[in-house]
Coordinates of C-alpha atoms in Angstrom, one line a residue:
Chain A
X1 CA 19.5 -57.6 -3.8
X2 CA 18.7 -56.7 -7.1
X3 CA 17.8 -52.7 -7.3
X4 CA 15.1 -51.9 -9.8
X5 CA 15.9 -50.4 -12.9
X6 CA 13.8 -47.5 -12.4
X7 CA 15.7 -46.9 -9.1
X8 CA 19.1 -47.3 -10.5
X9 CA 18.2 -44.5 -13.2
X10 CA 16.8 -42.4 -10.5
X11 CA 19.9 -42.6 -8.6
X12 CA 22.5 -42.0 -11.6
X13 CA 20.5 -39.1 -12.7
X14 CA 20.5 -37.7 -9.0
X15 CA 24.3 -37.9 -8.6
X16 CA 24.7 -36.5 -11.9
X17 CA 22.5 -33.5 -11.7
X18 CA 24.1 -32.6 -8.1
X19 CA 27.4 -32.9 -9.9
X20 CA 26.2 -30.2 -12.6
X21 CA 24.5 -27.9 -10.1
X22 CA 26.8 -25.1 -9.0
X23 CA 27.6 -24.9 -5.2
X24 CA 24.3 -24.0 -3.9
X25 CA 25.2 -25.2 -0.7
X26 CA 28.5 -23.8 -0.8
X27 CA 29.8 -22.2 2.8
X28 CA 29.0 -19.0 3.6
X29 CA 31.6 -17.2 5.9
X30 CA 32.2 -14.0 7.7
X31 CA 35.8 -12.3 7.5
X32 CA 37.2 -12.1 11.1
X33 CA 40.0 -9.5 10.4
X34 CA 39.3 -5.4 10.0
X35 CA 41.3 -5.7 6.8
X36 CA 41.7 -9.1 5.6
X37 CA 44.1 -9.6 2.5
X38 CA 42.9 -11.5 -0.4
X39 CA 45.8 -13.3 -2.2
X40 CA 46.3 -14.7 -5.7
X41 CA 47.8 -17.9 -4.4
X42 CA 47.3 -19.8 -1.2
X43 CA 50.6 -19.0 0.3
X44 CA 51.4 -16.7 3.3
X45 CA 53.1 -13.5 1.1
X46 CA 51.1 -14.3 -2.0
X47 CA 50.2 -11.3 -4.2
X48 CA 47.6 -9.4 -2.5
X49 CA 44.9 -8.7 -4.8
X50 CA 42.2 -7.1 -2.8
X51 CA 41.1 -6.5 0.8
X52 CA 38.0 -7.7 2.7
X53 CA 36.6 -5.9 5.8
X54 CA 35.1 -7.4 9.0
X55 CA 32.0 -9.4 8.8
X56 CA 31.8 -9.2 4.8
X57 CA 30.1 -12.4 3.7
X58 CA 32.2 -14.8 1.4
X59 CA 31.5 -17.9 -0.2
X60 CA 34.4 -20.6 -0.1
X61 CA 35.0 -22.3 -3.2
X62 CA 37.7 -24.4 -2.7
X63 CA 40.0 -25.3 0.2
X64 CA 43.9 -26.0 0.1
X65 CA 45.3 -27.0 3.2
X66 CA 44.8 -24.0 5.6
X67 CA 43.7 -21.7 2.8
X68 CA 40.3 -20.9 1.3
X69 CA 39.6 -19.7 -2.2
X70 CA 36.4 -17.5 -1.7
X71 CA 34.4 -15.3 -3.8
X72 CA 33.1 -12.1 -2.6
X73 CA 29.6 -10.5 -3.1
X74 CA 31.4 -8.3 -5.8
X75 CA 32.1 -11.6 -7.6
X76 CA 36.0 -11.3 -7.0
X77 CA 37.9 -14.3 -5.9
X78 CA 41.3 -14.9 -4.1
X79 CA 42.7 -16.7 -1.1
X80 CA 42.3 -16.3 2.5
X81 CA 43.6 -18.1 5.4
X82 CA 41.0 -20.2 7.4
X83 CA 41.8 -17.9 10.7
X84 CA 40.5 -15.0 8.9
X85 CA 37.2 -16.6 8.3
X86 CA 34.4 -18.0 10.8
X87 CA 31.4 -20.0 10.2
X88 CA 29.8 -17.9 12.9
X89 CA 27.4 -15.1 11.1
X90 CA 29.1 -11.6 12.4
X91 CA 26.1 -9.5 12.1
X92 CA 27.0 -6.0 11.5
X93 CA 23.6 -4.1 12.1
X94 CA 23.8 -2.5 15.2
X95 CA 19.8 -2.6 15.9
X96 CA 16.4 -4.4 15.2
X97 CA 16.1 -7.9 14.9
X98 CA 18.8 -10.5 14.6
X99 CA 19.2 -12.3 11.4
X100 CA 20.6 -15.8 12.1
X101 CA 21.7 -16.1 8.4
X102 CA 22.5 -19.1 6.0
X103 CA 25.4 -20.6 8.0
X104 CA 25.4 -22.2 11.7
X105 CA 22.8 -20.8 13.0
X106 CA 25.4 -18.9 15.6
X107 CA 25.6 -15.2 15.5
X108 CA 28.1 -12.9 16.6
X109 CA 27.1 -9.3 17.1
X110 CA 29.7 -7.0 16.0
X111 CA 30.2 -3.8 17.9
X112 CA 28.5 -5.5 21.2
X113 CA 30.5 -6.5 24.4
X114 CA 33.6 -4.8 24.9
X115 CA 34.0 -2.2 22.4
X116 CA 34.8 1.4 22.0
X117 CA 32.3 2.6 24.5
X118 CA 33.3 0.3 27.2
X119 CA 37.0 1.2 26.7
X120 CA 36.1 4.9 27.1
X121 CA 34.6 4.1 30.5
X122 CA 38.0 3.0 31.8
X123 CA 40.1 5.8 30.5
X124 CA 41.2 8.5 32.7
X125 CA 44.1 11.1 33.2
X126 CA 46.4 8.2 34.4
X127 CA 46.2 6.1 31.4
X128 CA 46.0 8.7 28.8
X129 CA 49.2 8.7 27.8
X130 CA 49.4 5.1 27.7
X131 CA 46.4 4.7 25.3
X132 CA 47.9 7.6 23.1
X133 CA 50.9 5.4 22.6
X134 CA 48.7 2.1 21.8
X135 CA 46.8 4.3 19.2
X136 CA 50.2 5.6 18.1
X137 CA 51.7 2.0 17.8
X138 CA 48.7 0.8 15.9
X139 CA 49.2 3.2 13.1
X140 CA 52.5 1.5 12.4
X141 CA 51.1 -0.6 9.6
X142 CA 53.5 -2.4 7.1
X143 CA 52.0 -2.8 3.3
X144 CA 52.1 -6.7 2.1
X145 CA 54.8 -6.1 -0.5
X146 CA 57.1 -4.7 1.9
X147 CA 57.2 -8.0 4.0
X148 CA 58.1 -9.9 1.0
X149 CA 60.9 -7.3 0.2
X150 CA 62.1 -7.5 3.6
X151 CA 62.7 -11.3 3.3
X152 CA 64.3 -11.1 0.2
X153 CA 66.8 -8.6 0.8
X154 CA 67.7 -10.1 3.8
X155 CA 68.4 -13.4 1.7
X156 CA 65.5 -15.4 3.7
X157 CA 63.7 -18.0 1.6
X158 CA 60.5 -19.2 2.9
X159 CA 59.9 -22.7 2.9
X160 CA 56.4 -23.2 3.9
Chain B
X1 CA 57.5 -7.7 47.6
X2 CA 59.4 -4.9 46.3
X3 CA 58.6 -1.4 45.5
X4 CA 57.8 -2.1 41.8
X5 CA 55.4 -4.7 42.6
X6 CA 53.8 -2.6 45.2
X7 CA 53.4 0.5 42.6
X8 CA 52.0 -2.0 40.4
X9 CA 49.5 -3.7 42.6
X10 CA 48.5 -0.3 44.0
X11 CA 47.8 1.2 40.7
X12 CA 46.1 -1.8 39.4
X13 CA 43.8 -1.6 42.4
X14 CA 42.9 1.7 41.8
X15 CA 42.5 1.0 38.0
X16 CA 40.6 -1.7 38.4
X17 CA 37.4 -2.2 40.5
X18 CA 37.1 -5.7 42.2
X19 CA 34.5 -8.1 40.7
X20 CA 31.7 -8.0 43.2
X21 CA 28.9 -9.9 42.3
X22 CA 29.1 -10.5 38.6
X23 CA 26.9 -13.9 38.7
X24 CA 24.1 -11.8 40.6
X25 CA 24.4 -9.1 38.0
X26 CA 24.5 -11.5 35.1
X27 CA 21.2 -13.3 36.4
X28 CA 19.5 -10.2 37.2
X29 CA 20.3 -8.8 33.6
X30 CA 19.3 -12.4 32.2
X31 CA 15.8 -11.9 33.1
X32 CA 15.5 -9.0 30.9
X33 CA 16.4 -10.8 27.6
X34 CA 14.4 -11.6 24.8
X35 CA 14.2 -15.3 24.9
X36 CA 14.1 -15.4 20.9
X37 CA 17.4 -13.3 20.6
X38 CA 18.9 -15.6 23.3
X39 CA 18.1 -18.7 21.2
X40 CA 19.7 -16.8 18.2
X41 CA 23.0 -16.1 19.9
X42 CA 23.2 -19.2 21.8
X43 CA 22.2 -22.5 20.3
X44 CA 19.5 -24.3 22.5
X45 CA 19.4 -21.0 24.8
X46 CA 21.0 -22.9 27.3
X47 CA 23.9 -22.1 29.7
X48 CA 25.4 -18.9 28.8
X49 CA 28.8 -19.5 30.4
X50 CA 31.2 -19.9 28.0
X51 CA 35.1 -19.6 27.2
X52 CA 37.2 -17.3 25.9
X53 CA 36.5 -18.9 22.1
X54 CA 33.3 -16.7 22.4
X55 CA 35.0 -13.7 22.6
X56 CA 34.9 -12.0 19.1
X57 CA 38.0 -11.1 17.4
X58 CA 36.7 -7.4 17.8
X59 CA 36.3 -8.0 21.8
X60 CA 39.9 -9.6 21.8
X61 CA 41.2 -6.6 20.1
X62 CA 40.0 -4.3 22.9
X63 CA 41.2 -6.5 25.8
X64 CA 44.8 -6.3 23.9
X65 CA 44.3 -2.7 23.7
X66 CA 43.7 -2.2 27.3
X67 CA 46.2 -4.9 28.3
X68 CA 48.9 -2.9 26.1
X69 CA 48.2 0.3 27.8
X70 CA 48.7 -1.3 31.3
X71 CA 52.0 -2.5 30.0
X72 CA 52.7 1.0 28.6
X73 CA 51.9 2.6 31.9
X74 CA 54.6 0.5 33.5
X75 CA 57.1 0.5 31.0
X76 CA 58.0 3.6 28.8
X77 CA 58.0 3.0 25.2
X78 CA 61.3 3.0 23.4
X79 CA 60.9 5.4 20.3
X80 CA 63.9 4.7 18.0
X81 CA 61.8 5.1 14.6
X82 CA 64.3 2.8 12.7
X83 CA 65.0 0.1 15.1
X84 CA 61.1 -0.3 15.7
X85 CA 60.5 -0.1 12.0
X86 CA 62.9 -3.1 11.6
X87 CA 61.3 -5.6 14.5
X88 CA 58.0 -4.4 13.2
X89 CA 58.3 -5.8 9.7
X90 CA 60.3 -8.6 10.8
X91 CA 57.6 -9.4 13.3
X92 CA 54.7 -9.0 10.8
X93 CA 56.8 -11.2 8.0
X94 CA 56.9 -13.9 10.6
X95 CA 53.3 -13.5 11.5
X96 CA 52.4 -14.3 7.9
X97 CA 53.7 -17.9 8.5
X98 CA 51.5 -18.6 11.7
X99 CA 48.5 -20.6 11.9
X100 CA 46.9 -17.4 12.5
X101 CA 48.2 -14.8 10.3
X102 CA 45.3 -12.1 10.9
X103 CA 43.7 -10.8 13.6
X104 CA 41.3 -8.3 13.8
X105 CA 43.7 -5.1 13.7
X106 CA 47.1 -7.2 12.8
X107 CA 50.2 -7.8 14.8
X108 CA 52.6 -4.7 15.8
X109 CA 55.8 -5.1 17.5
X110 CA 57.8 -2.3 19.7
X111 CA 60.3 -1.8 22.1
X112 CA 60.0 -0.6 25.7
X113 CA 62.6 1.2 27.6
X114 CA 63.8 -1.1 29.8
X115 CA 67.0 -3.1 30.7
X116 CA 64.9 -6.0 32.2
X117 CA 64.6 -9.0 30.0
X118 CA 60.9 -9.0 29.0
X119 CA 58.3 -9.6 26.2
X120 CA 54.5 -9.1 26.4
X121 CA 52.1 -10.4 23.8
X122 CA 48.9 -8.6 24.5
X123 CA 45.7 -10.3 22.9
X124 CA 45.1 -9.4 19.3
X125 CA 48.5 -8.9 18.1
X126 CA 50.3 -6.3 19.9
X127 CA 54.0 -7.4 21.0
X128 CA 56.0 -5.2 23.3
X129 CA 59.8 -6.5 23.9
X130 CA 62.2 -4.7 26.3
X131 CA 65.7 -3.6 24.8
X132 CA 67.1 -6.0 27.5
X133 CA 65.5 -8.7 25.6
X134 CA 66.8 -7.4 22.3
X135 CA 70.3 -7.2 23.6
X136 CA 70.0 -11.1 24.2
X137 CA 69.9 -11.1 20.6
X138 CA 73.0 -11.5 18.4
X139 CA 71.5 -11.7 15.1
X140 CA 68.6 -11.4 13.2
X141 CA 67.5 -15.2 13.7
X142 CA 67.7 -15.0 17.5
X143 CA 65.3 -11.8 17.2
X144 CA 63.0 -13.7 14.8
X145 CA 62.9 -16.9 17.4
X146 CA 62.2 -14.3 20.1
X147 CA 59.3 -12.5 18.0
X148 CA 58.1 -15.8 16.9
X149 CA 57.4 -17.1 19.9
X150 CA 55.2 -14.0 21.2
X151 CA 53.1 -14.7 17.9
X152 CA 52.6 -17.9 19.2
X153 CA 51.1 -16.6 22.5
X154 CA 48.8 -14.6 20.4
X155 CA 47.9 -17.3 17.7
X156 CA 47.0 -19.7 20.5
X157 CA 45.2 -16.8 22.6
X158 CA 47.3 -17.6 25.9
X159 CA 46.4 -13.9 27.1
X160 CA 42.3 -14.2 26.9
X161 CA 42.6 -17.9 28.0
X162 CA 43.7 -16.4 31.5
X163 CA 40.2 -14.3 31.5
X164 CA 38.0 -15.9 34.4
X165 CA 34.7 -17.5 33.0
X166 CA 32.8 -15.4 35.5
X167 CA 34.0 -12.1 33.7
X168 CA 32.7 -13.6 30.3
X169 CA 29.4 -15.2 31.5
X170 CA 28.3 -11.6 32.5
X171 CA 29.7 -9.7 29.3
X172 CA 27.9 -12.3 27.2
X173 CA 24.6 -11.9 28.9
X174 CA 24.7 -8.1 28.4
X175 CA 25.6 -9.0 24.9
X176 CA 22.3 -10.5 23.9
X177 CA 19.9 -7.9 25.2
X178 CA 21.3 -5.1 23.1
X179 CA 19.4 -4.1 20.3
X180 CA 20.1 -0.5 21.0
X181 CA 23.0 1.0 19.3
X182 CA 24.9 1.8 22.7
X183 CA 24.6 0.5 26.1
X184 CA 22.3 1.9 28.9
X185 CA 24.2 3.0 32.1
X186 CA 23.4 -0.3 34.1
X187 CA 24.5 -2.6 31.1
X188 CA 27.6 -0.4 30.5
X189 CA 28.5 -0.2 34.2
X190 CA 28.4 -4.2 34.4
X191 CA 30.3 -4.5 31.0
X192 CA 32.8 -2.2 32.3
X193 CA 33.6 -4.1 35.4
X194 CA 33.7 -7.4 33.3
X195 CA 36.1 -5.7 31.1
X196 CA 38.2 -4.2 34.0
X197 CA 38.3 -7.8 35.5
X198 CA 39.2 -9.5 32.4
X199 CA 42.1 -6.8 31.9
X200 CA 43.4 -7.5 35.3
X201 CA 43.3 -11.2 34.6
X202 CA 45.3 -10.8 31.6
X203 CA 47.9 -8.3 32.8
X204 CA 48.4 -10.7 36.2
X205 CA 49.3 -13.5 33.8
X206 CA 51.7 -11.5 31.5
X207 CA 53.5 -9.3 34.0
X208 CA 52.9 -11.5 37.5
X209 CA 52.2 -15.1 37.3
X210 CA 53.1 -16.3 33.8
X211 CA 51.3 -18.4 31.5
X212 CA 53.0 -21.6 33.1
X213 CA 54.8 -24.1 31.6
X214 CA 52.4 -26.0 29.2
X215 CA 51.6 -22.9 27.4
X216 CA 54.8 -21.8 27.2
X217 CA 55.8 -24.9 25.4
X218 CA 53.2 -24.4 23.0
X219 CA 54.6 -20.9 22.0
X220 CA 57.7 -22.7 21.7
X221 CA 56.5 -25.2 19.4
X222 CA 54.5 -22.4 17.3
X223 CA 58.0 -20.6 17.1
X224 CA 59.8 -23.4 15.5
X225 CA 57.1 -23.9 13.1
X226 CA 56.8 -20.0 12.1
X227 CA 60.6 -19.8 11.9
X228 CA 60.9 -23.0 9.7
X229 CA 58.0 -21.9 7.4
X230 CA 59.6 -18.3 7.1
X231 CA 62.9 -19.6 6.5
X232 CA 64.8 -18.8 9.6
X233 CA 66.8 -21.2 11.5
X234 CA 64.4 -22.5 14.2
X235 CA 67.7 -23.7 16.3
X236 CA 67.9 -19.9 16.9
X237 CA 65.1 -20.4 19.5
X238 CA 67.5 -22.9 21.2
X239 CA 70.4 -20.5 21.3
X240 CA 68.2 -17.8 22.7
X241 CA 66.9 -19.8 25.6
X242 CA 70.5 -20.9 26.5
X243 CA 71.5 -17.5 26.6
X244 CA 68.5 -16.8 29.0
X245 CA 69.6 -19.5 31.2
X246 CA 72.9 -17.9 31.3
X247 CA 71.9 -14.3 31.9
X248 CA 68.8 -14.5 34.3
X249 CA 69.3 -13.9 37.8
X250 CA 67.1 -16.2 39.8
X251 CA 64.1 -14.8 41.3
X252 CA 64.2 -11.7 39.3
X253 CA 61.8 -9.6 38.7
X254 CA 61.8 -10.1 34.9
X255 CA 61.6 -13.2 32.7
X256 CA 62.5 -15.7 35.2
X257 CA 59.6 -14.8 37.3
X258 CA 57.1 -15.4 34.8
X259 CA 58.8 -18.3 32.7
X260 CA 59.6 -22.1 33.4
X261 CA 63.2 -22.8 33.5
X262 CA 64.8 -22.1 30.0
X263 CA 66.6 -25.5 30.2
X264 CA 63.6 -27.4 30.2
X265 CA 62.1 -25.5 27.4
X266 CA 65.1 -26.3 25.4
X267 CA 64.5 -30.0 25.6
X268 CA 60.7 -29.4 24.6
X269 CA 62.2 -26.9 21.4
X270 CA 64.8 -29.6 20.5
X271 CA 61.9 -32.1 20.1
X272 CA 59.7 -29.7 17.6
X273 CA 63.0 -28.9 15.5
X274 CA 63.7 -32.4 14.8
X275 CA 60.4 -32.4 12.8
X276 CA 61.6 -29.6 10.9
X277 CA 64.1 -29.0 8.1
X278 CA 66.0 -27.6 10.8
X279 CA 68.0 -25.6 8.0
X280 CA 69.9 -22.3 8.7
X281 CA 69.2 -19.6 5.9
X282 CA 72.2 -18.8 3.9
X283 CA 74.9 -16.1 5.5
X284 CA 74.0 -12.8 4.2
X285 CA 75.8 -9.6 4.7
X286 CA 72.7 -7.6 4.1
X287 CA 71.2 -9.5 6.8
X288 CA 74.0 -8.9 9.2
X289 CA 74.2 -5.3 8.2
X290 CA 70.7 -4.5 9.1
X291 CA 71.1 -6.5 12.3
X292 CA 74.0 -4.4 13.2
X293 CA 72.3 -1.1 12.5
X294 CA 69.6 -2.2 14.8
X295 CA 71.7 -3.3 17.6
X296 CA 73.5 -0.1 17.6
X297 CA 70.2 1.6 18.1
X298 CA 69.7 -0.3 21.4

C-alpha cells in the first residue's frame, strides 16, 4: 500500500520534532533516602557531588544499568542508584489536599503511618535505654570518601 | 523452653499488646475516609490490603528502630569504639555495592556483647552482630562475608516481609485519613497497635523462628554478589558457613535455631560463586594488621 506523500511528510516531520524537543515527558521521581548521595559517575563509590533529601523531586535524564543521571530542581546533575528513587510521588506536605503529582498517580504521604509520634507511644521506662542506644548507633555516619579510603588502604579493588 | 526464652516472651507480651480486632477497627475507620483521598492513594480505591511493599522507606526505618531496640533490650551493646568503627566502615563500604546502597537512614553496623553466634538485620539498615559471630571470622574477608549476608536481608526486606498482612491493612487505612498534622487519639491508638504487632512479627522472625531456608539462600546470593563487586573473595562466605557447621551446637539458642543447616547453604552459595570471578583479593599486610587489631578488641 502506498502512503500518500502528505502523510509521509507529516510522519517524518512528527518524528523529527519529537527528537528535537527536550524531554518534556521525562520521568519525575522522588528521592527515597533521607540523605541521598549524588555522584559524578554511575559507580558505587563515585565521587560525591551533592546531596538530596527524602521526597526531593528529580528528573531522570539518562539511565545506565542500575543508575540514573538525574537533574534537580536547582538544575544540578548527578548519578543516583535506582533504589534511591521511586516513581511514587512522595508528598511532603502534612496538611491540605493531596496533590497526585506528575507521575504514576500513586502517592506516598511522608510522615504518615508509622512515624515518630507512633514510636513515642511505645517508648517507656523499660525500653528507654535501648532506644537511646539506637539513637547513638544511628549517629555513626561514615563520610563517602572514608569508604573509598578504607578499601584502598586494605588493598581491596572493587570489580563492579 | 528455657529461661532466656521465657523472659523474652514475657517481656514481649508485656511490651506489645496482642492484635485484637484490627480488621474490624480498620473497617470502622475506613468509613470515615474521604473517597477522593482513597483514590489518590490507592489506584482504583479498591482493597487496601497490601503487602510490605507499600510501606514507605520512612516507615520501614521506624519499624527498624523499634526492632533494633528489642534486640538491644535483649543483648547489651559491645561498646569498643575502634572495633565498631572498623565493622561500621567495612559494612557501609560493602552496602555501597549492594542493589540497595541507600535506605532511608542508611546502614549501621554495631556489636553486641554476647558469645552466642548471632547477627540481626533490622529493617532499614541497622545490623547488630555478636562478639561470638565476630570470633568466627579469621580475616577481613570472612567478616565481609558475614556483613554482606546481613546487608542481603535488608536489601530484600526480609524483615518487613514477616509483617502480617492484617497489621498493614489497618495502618494503611489510617494513613489515608490523615489531613491533620498529627493523629487523633483513636487513630494513634490503632496505629500503635499495628506498629506493636508489626515489631512483634519482625522480632519473632529475627530472634526465634528465622527467615526460612529460601530467604537465607537469597541473602547468601546477595552476599556473594556484594563481595564480588566490592573486591572481596566470595568464597569467604563458604568458609564462614563451614566453620559455623563445625562450631554450632545442635538445638542451640543462637544461629542454629534460626538458620537452616550450614552445609545446605554451602551448596547454594557455591552455585552463586561459580557465576562470579571468584577471585581472592591480593594479600595485604595492612588489611591483615587492621583485622588483627579488631580481633584483639574482641
